[in-house]
Amino acid sequence: MTAVHLGMPALPTAPRGVGHLRGDESFPAAARSALRDGQLRANLGHATTTIRDKRARVVDELPDWAELREAGRALKAATMARLDDHLEELERQVTARGGTVHWARDANEANEIVTRLVQATGASEVVKVKSMATQEIGLNEALEAVGLDVFETDLAELIVQLGEDKPSHILVPAIHKNRAEIREIFARTIPGVDPGLTDDPRQLAMAARAHLRERFLRARVAVSGANFGIADTGTLAVVESEGNGRMCLTLPETLITVMGIEKVVPTWQDLEVFLQLLPRSSTGERMNPYTSTWAGVTPGDGPQEFHLVLLDNGRTAVLADEVGREALHCIRCSACLNVCPVYERAGGHSYGSVYPGPIGAILSPQLTGVEDNASLPYASSLCGACYDVCPVAIDIPKILVHLRAEHVEAQQRVTPEAAAFRALSTAMSRPWLWHLTQRASRLGRLIARGRPTLPNALPPPISGWTRSRDLPTPPTSTFVESWTREHGR
Amino acid sequence: MRVALFATCLVDTLTPSVARATATLLERLGHEVVVPRDQACCGQMHVNTGYRREAVPIIANHVRAFAGAEAIVAPSGSCVASIHHQQADVARRAGEHRLADDATELAGRTYELSQFLVDVLGITDVGAYYPHRVTYHPTCHSLRLLRVGDRPLQLLRAVRGLELVELPGAEQCCGFGGTFAVKNADTSTAMLTDKMANVLGTHAEVCTAGDASCLMHIGGGLSRLRAGTRTVHLAEILASTEDAVTPDQQTKPAVTA
Ligand code: SF4
């Protein structure tokens, strides 16, 4: 029996034409250009190696890491099994504490809701806390389209915004830029910046700080994401390093939080597990500098108006896939990116989505429907390093392989590749035919003309191999053949 | 013990010397080797490329070919990992529950070479002689799916005459990844380039591993560079003795693994 639910209509995926889940090119094409960028490879290699080592050190010092990880996995699995109940509880608790909950089926609905809420305040600009969900739905573009000014306040996100660039990493969106490049962006775009600005990290941080401080103080509306939404207390939580989030979450009068529905956790106590797993996995710190939590509104303290926008945008469809749904357990730590040999070389932009790396390769195709991101599940050598470091033990290689099959099975026509694999399957399941096929491979000996390797110039798809690697000339006899000849049956 | 040898489709077709070495080694250790003639493939390449339905008859053939074997040994971490972690799942998803049960049962008796030697036979010194400077690449599926750990290194350290040099960045993938090597040839080559730089940095004569597929990739790259360093499968090193150094080890270029 296959996992097709008869009679159940396909659940909606993230709509096209809005947000940043789809690239313009396939992964191999985008990676080809990225690989030519020596600076990018140097920056990424340096940054990922550093953070990888830091993570390994702080994870190794915990004797119960394996148990913590299993607890995280189990909590997420149990939460997903009753996601609807937890979300309704979250809504009740947030409402009871003076917040307003909005349900957004997709990116368009979420953008409309947030735009309407901002416009209702009469403000002309918003400050933002770094958030993957709002990147995913393209909220900045939606707000700018109605004439609102949007200011990213996370340092790396600010670099990306000022450089009119795209984020390339979940945690460090400007990981592809080095100090010299950042100095150039600041010198060019920050009004009134000291012309003598150097690429000293402290100087750069101070320049950003002066630029942002002014915006924090005059901001009336802030937009954030959330790392966790705690159902039993109606609390939202944001985990960060710089303190800019704390400013956004406390200074403005109105706070709007956009949260993917999978970010709900049932109880306050669950944070005990996740707040140990997350900082160690993401920044390689024992504890992150700032953890902000808030529930509804508190008279006279912090924002007096609070809106929570719960975003689906394809997540229910992911939940319906019994293999793929584990992707919703992700706590966006980015450890899988930092260890991924493919990410390290191809860079985040090659994935065409705000979610790059191994998690992106399994999440983006599920949110959009696999045919809209069909090259991503193949953007992995299945080395398994991501699964090893994932703090909630998402079996990413298994989901990649599953999505490859979903792609293959979605084809209406028989592709040349499918024809080849079917023929090979027929041969490999019938010993006599397999032996014939092996013998046919010996035709390669003709073109090798006595050399130990085949010529470099072979037609596609073999050229994909021979462009950089030699192929051995097939031997005169297979092992099974010669063994059988020597030993009889 | 009577050991059934699963050569794997790639070794059988392209690098038969690896299967031959495995048989030679097991016989030298006093075991009877049988080679089921009807064996073909474990189905991994189909499963990993998305053809899980087409993999079912291949898995069925594998289970038929090895039915009744006491122990099955393969010189490949990757194929053994597929037998342990994929075959039953794929069969079950296709509704073939009998096949899934049989595959699970067979997987329980299937071992990667270094695991079989160290865990089942309990030996690390197989009496081999191999007077070369060697570096070891722990292939991803041996390392992370089968968790063979340092078993291959234990075996190599006991080989007489062998000088073992540590490979920097050893645990980084070489970039093979099955059809990944062709579908994402550029990224695969970038990964290979870094692996080769690390291999050449050791000044080893030989780079060894427990997977002929990864070695074909690394060896193919080294051979293209005319690098001098060649790739030799772990089984071939363990099969060598003072009086039975196979001619392969001296004369063939890197690419023949
Ligand atoms: S998939 Fe796992 S490792 Fe990757 S970002 Fe999510 S939680 Fe972290």
mmCIF file of N, CA, C and O in Angstrom, chain B residues 14-65:
data_model
loop_
_atom_site.group_PDB
_atom_site.id
_atom_site.type_symbol
_atom_site.label_atom_id
_atom_site.label_comp_id
_atom_site.label_asym_id
_atom_site.label_seq_id
_atom_site.Cartn_x
_atom_site.Cartn_y
_atom_site.Cartn_z
ATOM 1 N N LEU B 14 33.058 -3.552 -12.299
ATOM 2 C CA LEU B 14 34.168 -2.654 -12.643
ATOM 3 C C LEU B 14 35.482 -2.939 -11.917
ATOM 4 O O LEU B 14 36.551 -2.699 -12.465
ATOM 5 N N THR B 15 35.419 -3.398 -10.662
ATOM 6 C CA THR B 15 36.671 -3.639 -9.934
ATOM 7 C C THR B 15 36.644 -5.018 -9.264
ATOM 8 O O THR B 15 36.685 -5.110 -8.036
ATOM 9 N N PRO B 16 36.589 -6.076 -10.075
ATOM 10 C CA PRO B 16 36.459 -7.426 -9.512
ATOM 11 C C PRO B 16 37.599 -7.804 -8.567
ATOM 12 O O PRO B 16 37.419 -8.673 -7.708
ATOM 13 N N SER B 17 38.750 -7.126 -8.691
ATOM 14 C CA SER B 17 39.886 -7.478 -7.831
ATOM 15 C C SER B 17 39.548 -7.265 -6.349
ATOM 16 O O SER B 17 40.115 -7.920 -5.482
ATOM 17 N N VAL B 18 38.607 -6.334 -6.068
ATOM 18 C CA VAL B 18 38.230 -6.074 -4.682
ATOM 19 C C VAL B 18 37.471 -7.276 -4.097
ATOM 20 O O VAL B 18 37.712 -7.695 -2.964
ATOM 21 N N ALA B 19 36.579 -7.852 -4.895
ATOM 22 C CA ALA B 19 35.837 -9.032 -4.433
ATOM 23 C C ALA B 19 36.783 -10.222 -4.310
ATOM 24 O O ALA B 19 36.708 -11.006 -3.360
ATOM 25 N N ARG B 20 37.686 -10.315 -5.267
ATOM 26 C CA ARG B 20 38.660 -11.417 -5.241
ATOM 27 C C ARG B 20 39.495 -11.326 -3.960
ATOM 28 O O ARG B 20 39.707 -12.322 -3.265
ATOM 29 N N ALA B 21 39.931 -10.135 -3.631
ATOM 30 C CA ALA B 21 40.739 -9.942 -2.423
ATOM 31 C C ALA B 21 39.943 -10.328 -1.181
ATOM 32 O O ALA B 21 40.474 -10.952 -0.258
ATOM 33 N N THR B 22 38.673 -9.959 -1.150
ATOM 34 C CA THR B 22 37.832 -10.299 0.001
ATOM 35 C C THR B 22 37.753 -11.813 0.164
ATOM 36 O O THR B 22 37.885 -12.343 1.281
ATOM 37 N N ALA B 23 37.562 -12.518 -0.948
ATOM 38 C CA ALA B 23 37.476 -13.984 -0.901
ATOM 39 C C ALA B 23 38.807 -14.582 -0.455
ATOM 40 O O ALA B 23 38.855 -15.467 0.413
ATOM 41 N N THR B 24 39.890 -14.079 -1.020
ATOM 42 C CA THR B 24 41.223 -14.577 -0.670
ATOM 43 C C THR B 24 41.482 -14.423 0.827
ATOM 44 O O THR B 24 41.965 -15.343 1.501
ATOM 45 N N LEU B 25 41.147 -13.254 1.332
ATOM 46 C CA LEU B 25 41.364 -12.961 2.746
ATOM 47 C C LEU B 25 40.553 -13.904 3.637
ATOM 48 O O LEU B 25 41.080 -14.492 4.593
ATOM 49 N N LEU B 26 39.272 -14.058 3.324
ATOM 50 C CA LEU B 26 38.417 -14.898 4.166
ATOM 51 C C LEU B 26 38.869 -16.358 4.129
ATOM 52 O O LEU B 26 38.864 -17.050 5.150
ATOM 53 N N GLU B 27 39.310 -16.817 2.966
ATOM 54 C CA GLU B 27 39.803 -18.194 2.860
ATOM 55 C C GLU B 27 41.101 -18.370 3.650
ATOM 56 O O GLU B 27 41.287 -19.382 4.315
ATOM 57 N N ARG B 28 41.955 -17.360 3.552
ATOM 58 C CA ARG B 28 43.212 -17.438 4.290
ATOM 59 C C ARG B 28 42.959 -17.522 5.799
ATOM 60 O O ARG B 28 43.701 -18.150 6.546
ATOM 61 N N LEU B 29 41.861 -16.895 6.245
ATOM 62 C CA LEU B 29 41.518 -16.935 7.663
ATOM 63 C C LEU B 29 40.784 -18.224 8.032
ATOM 64 O O LEU B 29 40.297 -18.378 9.149
ATOM 65 N N GLY B 30 40.658 -19.120 7.050
ATOM 66 C CA GLY B 30 40.124 -20.444 7.346
ATOM 67 C C GLY B 30 38.630 -20.591 7.160
ATOM 68 O O GLY B 30 38.022 -21.514 7.703
ATOM 69 N N HIS B 31 38.030 -19.722 6.406
ATOM 70 C CA HIS B 31 36.584 -19.820 6.208
ATOM 71 C C HIS B 31 36.258 -20.254 4.791
ATOM 72 O O HIS B 31 37.026 -20.020 3.867
ATOM 73 N N GLU B 32 35.095 -20.890 4.683
ATOM 74 C CA GLU B 32 34.662 -21.322 3.357
ATOM 75 C C GLU B 32 33.886 -20.174 2.706
ATOM 76 O O GLU B 32 32.988 -19.599 3.319
ATOM 77 N N VAL B 33 34.262 -19.827 1.482
ATOM 78 C CA VAL B 33 33.591 -18.722 0.800
ATOM 79 C C VAL B 33 32.689 -19.263 -0.299
ATOM 80 O O VAL B 33 33.108 -20.103 -1.100
ATOM 81 N N VAL B 34 31.448 -18.818 -0.305
ATOM 82 C CA VAL B 34 30.562 -19.146 -1.426
ATOM 83 C C VAL B 34 30.139 -17.839 -2.093
ATOM 84 O O VAL B 34 29.996 -16.809 -1.436
ATOM 85 N N VAL B 35 29.981 -17.910 -3.402
ATOM 86 C CA VAL B 35 29.600 -16.719 -4.155
ATOM 87 C C VAL B 35 28.308 -17.019 -4.910
ATOM 88 O O VAL B 35 28.348 -17.603 -5.996
ATOM 89 N N PRO B 36 27.157 -16.683 -4.335
ATOM 90 C CA PRO B 36 25.896 -16.980 -5.021
ATOM 91 C C PRO B 36 25.870 -16.344 -6.411
ATOM 92 O O PRO B 36 26.098 -15.141 -6.547
ATOM 93 N N ARG B 37 25.637 -17.175 -7.409
ATOM 94 C CA ARG B 37 25.762 -16.736 -8.785
ATOM 95 C C ARG B 37 24.663 -15.745 -9.183
ATOM 96 O O ARG B 37 24.840 -14.931 -10.069
ATOM 97 N N ASP B 38 23.519 -15.825 -8.513
ATOM 98 C CA ASP B 38 22.382 -14.997 -8.913
ATOM 99 C C ASP B 38 22.382 -13.606 -8.288
ATOM 100 O O ASP B 38 21.433 -12.849 -8.435
ATOM 101 N N GLN B 39 23.417 -13.262 -7.563
ATOM 102 C CA GLN B 39 23.459 -11.935 -6.941
ATOM 103 C C GLN B 39 23.619 -10.850 -7.993
ATOM 104 O O GLN B 39 24.217 -11.073 -9.039
ATOM 105 N N ALA B 40 23.056 -9.654 -7.703
ATOM 106 C CA ALA B 40 23.235 -8.534 -8.623
ATOM 107 C C ALA B 40 23.518 -7.248 -7.848
ATOM 108 O O ALA B 40 24.644 -6.777 -7.791
ATOM 109 N N CYS B 41 22.472 -6.706 -7.202
ATOM 110 C CA CYS B 41 22.603 -5.372 -6.611
ATOM 111 C C CYS B 41 21.706 -5.302 -5.381
ATOM 112 O O CYS B 41 20.736 -6.046 -5.266
ATOM 113 N N CYS B 42 22.035 -4.391 -4.448
ATOM 114 C CA CYS B 42 21.217 -4.246 -3.245
ATOM 115 C C CYS B 42 20.037 -3.301 -3.460
ATOM 116 O O CYS B 42 19.124 -3.223 -2.649
ATOM 117 N N GLY B 43 20.077 -2.536 -4.541
ATOM 118 C CA GLY B 43 18.977 -1.606 -4.841
ATOM 119 C C GLY B 43 19.239 -0.176 -4.422
ATOM 120 O O GLY B 43 18.421 0.714 -4.657
ATOM 121 N N GLN B 44 20.402 0.060 -3.803
ATOM 122 C CA GLN B 44 20.670 1.387 -3.253
ATOM 123 C C GLN B 44 20.607 2.521 -4.274
ATOM 124 O O GLN B 44 20.025 3.570 -4.011
ATOM 125 N N MET B 45 21.205 2.288 -5.428
ATOM 126 C CA MET B 45 21.256 3.375 -6.406
ATOM 127 C C MET B 45 19.844 3.768 -6.836
ATOM 128 O O MET B 45 19.530 4.945 -6.993
ATOM 129 N N HIS B 46 18.989 2.793 -7.012
ATOM 130 C CA HIS B 46 17.602 3.101 -7.376
ATOM 131 C C HIS B 46 16.903 3.872 -6.265
ATOM 132 O O HIS B 46 16.263 4.888 -6.503
ATOM 133 N N VAL B 47 17.030 3.376 -5.050
ATOM 134 C CA VAL B 47 16.348 4.027 -3.923
ATOM 135 C C VAL B 47 16.833 5.467 -3.780
ATOM 136 O O VAL B 47 16.037 6.406 -3.697
ATOM 137 N N ASN B 48 18.142 5.649 -3.804
ATOM 138 C CA ASN B 48 18.690 6.981 -3.552
ATOM 139 C C ASN B 48 18.469 7.965 -4.696
ATOM 140 O O ASN B 48 18.650 9.159 -4.520
ATOM 141 N N THR B 49 18.097 7.467 -5.856
ATOM 142 C CA THR B 49 17.833 8.388 -6.958
ATOM 143 C C THR B 49 16.335 8.661 -7.079
ATOM 144 O O THR B 49 15.906 9.492 -7.868
ATOM 145 N N GLY B 50 15.523 7.966 -6.294
ATOM 146 C CA GLY B 50 14.084 8.222 -6.313
ATOM 147 C C GLY B 50 13.272 7.091 -6.929
ATOM 148 O O GLY B 50 12.050 7.173 -7.011
ATOM 149 N N TYR B 51 13.943 6.031 -7.372
ATOM 150 C CA TYR B 51 13.236 4.917 -8.016
ATOM 151 C C TYR B 51 12.992 3.787 -7.025
ATOM 152 O O TYR B 51 13.432 2.664 -7.213
ATOM 153 N N ARG B 52 12.255 4.111 -5.960
ATOM 154 C CA ARG B 52 12.070 3.111 -4.914
ATOM 155 C C ARG B 52 11.149 1.984 -5.367
ATOM 156 O O ARG B 52 11.304 0.858 -4.935
ATOM 157 N N ARG B 53 10.195 2.305 -6.248
ATOM 158 C CA ARG B 53 9.327 1.222 -6.739
ATOM 159 C C ARG B 53 10.136 0.234 -7.564
ATOM 160 O O ARG B 53 9.983 -0.974 -7.451
ATOM 161 N N GLU B 54 11.005 0.804 -8.430
ATOM 162 C CA GLU B 54 11.824 -0.043 -9.298
ATOM 163 C C GLU B 54 12.869 -0.812 -8.488
ATOM 164 O O GLU B 54 13.440 -1.786 -8.983
ATOM 165 N N ALA B 55 13.130 -0.359 -7.263
ATOM 166 C CA ALA B 55 14.126 -1.054 -6.437
ATOM 167 C C ALA B 55 13.562 -2.350 -5.867
ATOM 168 O O ALA B 55 14.322 -3.268 -5.530
ATOM 169 N N VAL B 56 12.233 -2.460 -5.779
ATOM 170 C CA VAL B 56 11.633 -3.623 -5.111
ATOM 171 C C VAL B 56 12.038 -4.960 -5.746
ATOM 172 O O VAL B 56 12.497 -5.861 -5.040
ATOM 173 N N PRO B 57 11.921 -5.102 -7.090
ATOM 174 C CA PRO B 57 12.356 -6.388 -7.665
ATOM 175 C C PRO B 57 13.854 -6.653 -7.480
ATOM 176 O O PRO B 57 14.265 -7.817 -7.390
ATOM 177 N N ILE B 58 14.645 -5.593 -7.415
ATOM 178 C CA ILE B 58 16.093 -5.780 -7.208
ATOM 179 C C ILE B 58 16.336 -6.326 -5.799
ATOM 180 O O ILE B 58 17.146 -7.240 -5.597
ATOM 181 N N ILE B 59 15.607 -5.772 -4.837
ATOM 182 C CA ILE B 59 15.728 -6.247 -3.459
ATOM 183 C C ILE B 59 15.253 -7.698 -3.372
ATOM 184 O O ILE B 59 15.878 -8.542 -2.717
ATOM 185 N N ALA B 60 14.164 -7.991 -4.082
ATOM 186 C CA ALA B 60 13.639 -9.363 -4.074
ATOM 187 C C ALA B 60 14.680 -10.329 -4.625
ATOM 188 O O ALA B 60 14.887 -11.423 -4.087
ATOM 189 N N ASN B 61 15.369 -9.912 -5.692
ATOM 190 C CA ASN B 61 16.407 -10.772 -6.270
ATOM 191 C C ASN B 61 17.541 -10.997 -5.278
ATOM 192 O O ASN B 61 18.051 -12.112 -5.134
ATOM 193 N N HIS B 62 17.906 -9.909 -4.574
ATOM 194 C CA HIS B 62 19.004 -10.009 -3.601
ATOM 195 C C HIS B 62 18.630 -10.994 -2.489
ATOM 196 O O HIS B 62 19.424 -11.858 -2.105
ATOM 197 N N VAL B 63 17.409 -10.852 -1.988
ATOM 198 C CA VAL B 63 16.959 -11.715 -0.892
ATOM 199 C C VAL B 63 16.902 -13.176 -1.362
ATOM 200 O O VAL B 63 17.295 -14.087 -0.634
ATOM 201 N N ARG B 64 16.440 -13.389 -2.604
ATOM 202 C CA ARG B 64 16.404 -14.751 -3.163
ATOM 203 C C ARG B 64 17.812 -15.325 -3.279
ATOM 204 O O ARG B 64 18.079 -16.454 -2.883
ATOM 205 N N ALA B 65 18.725 -14.512 -3.822
ATOM 206 C CA ALA B 65 20.075 -15.005 -4.098
ATOM 207 C C ALA B 65 20.814 -15.425 -2.823
ATOM 208 O O ALA B 65 21.617 -16.350 -2.850
#
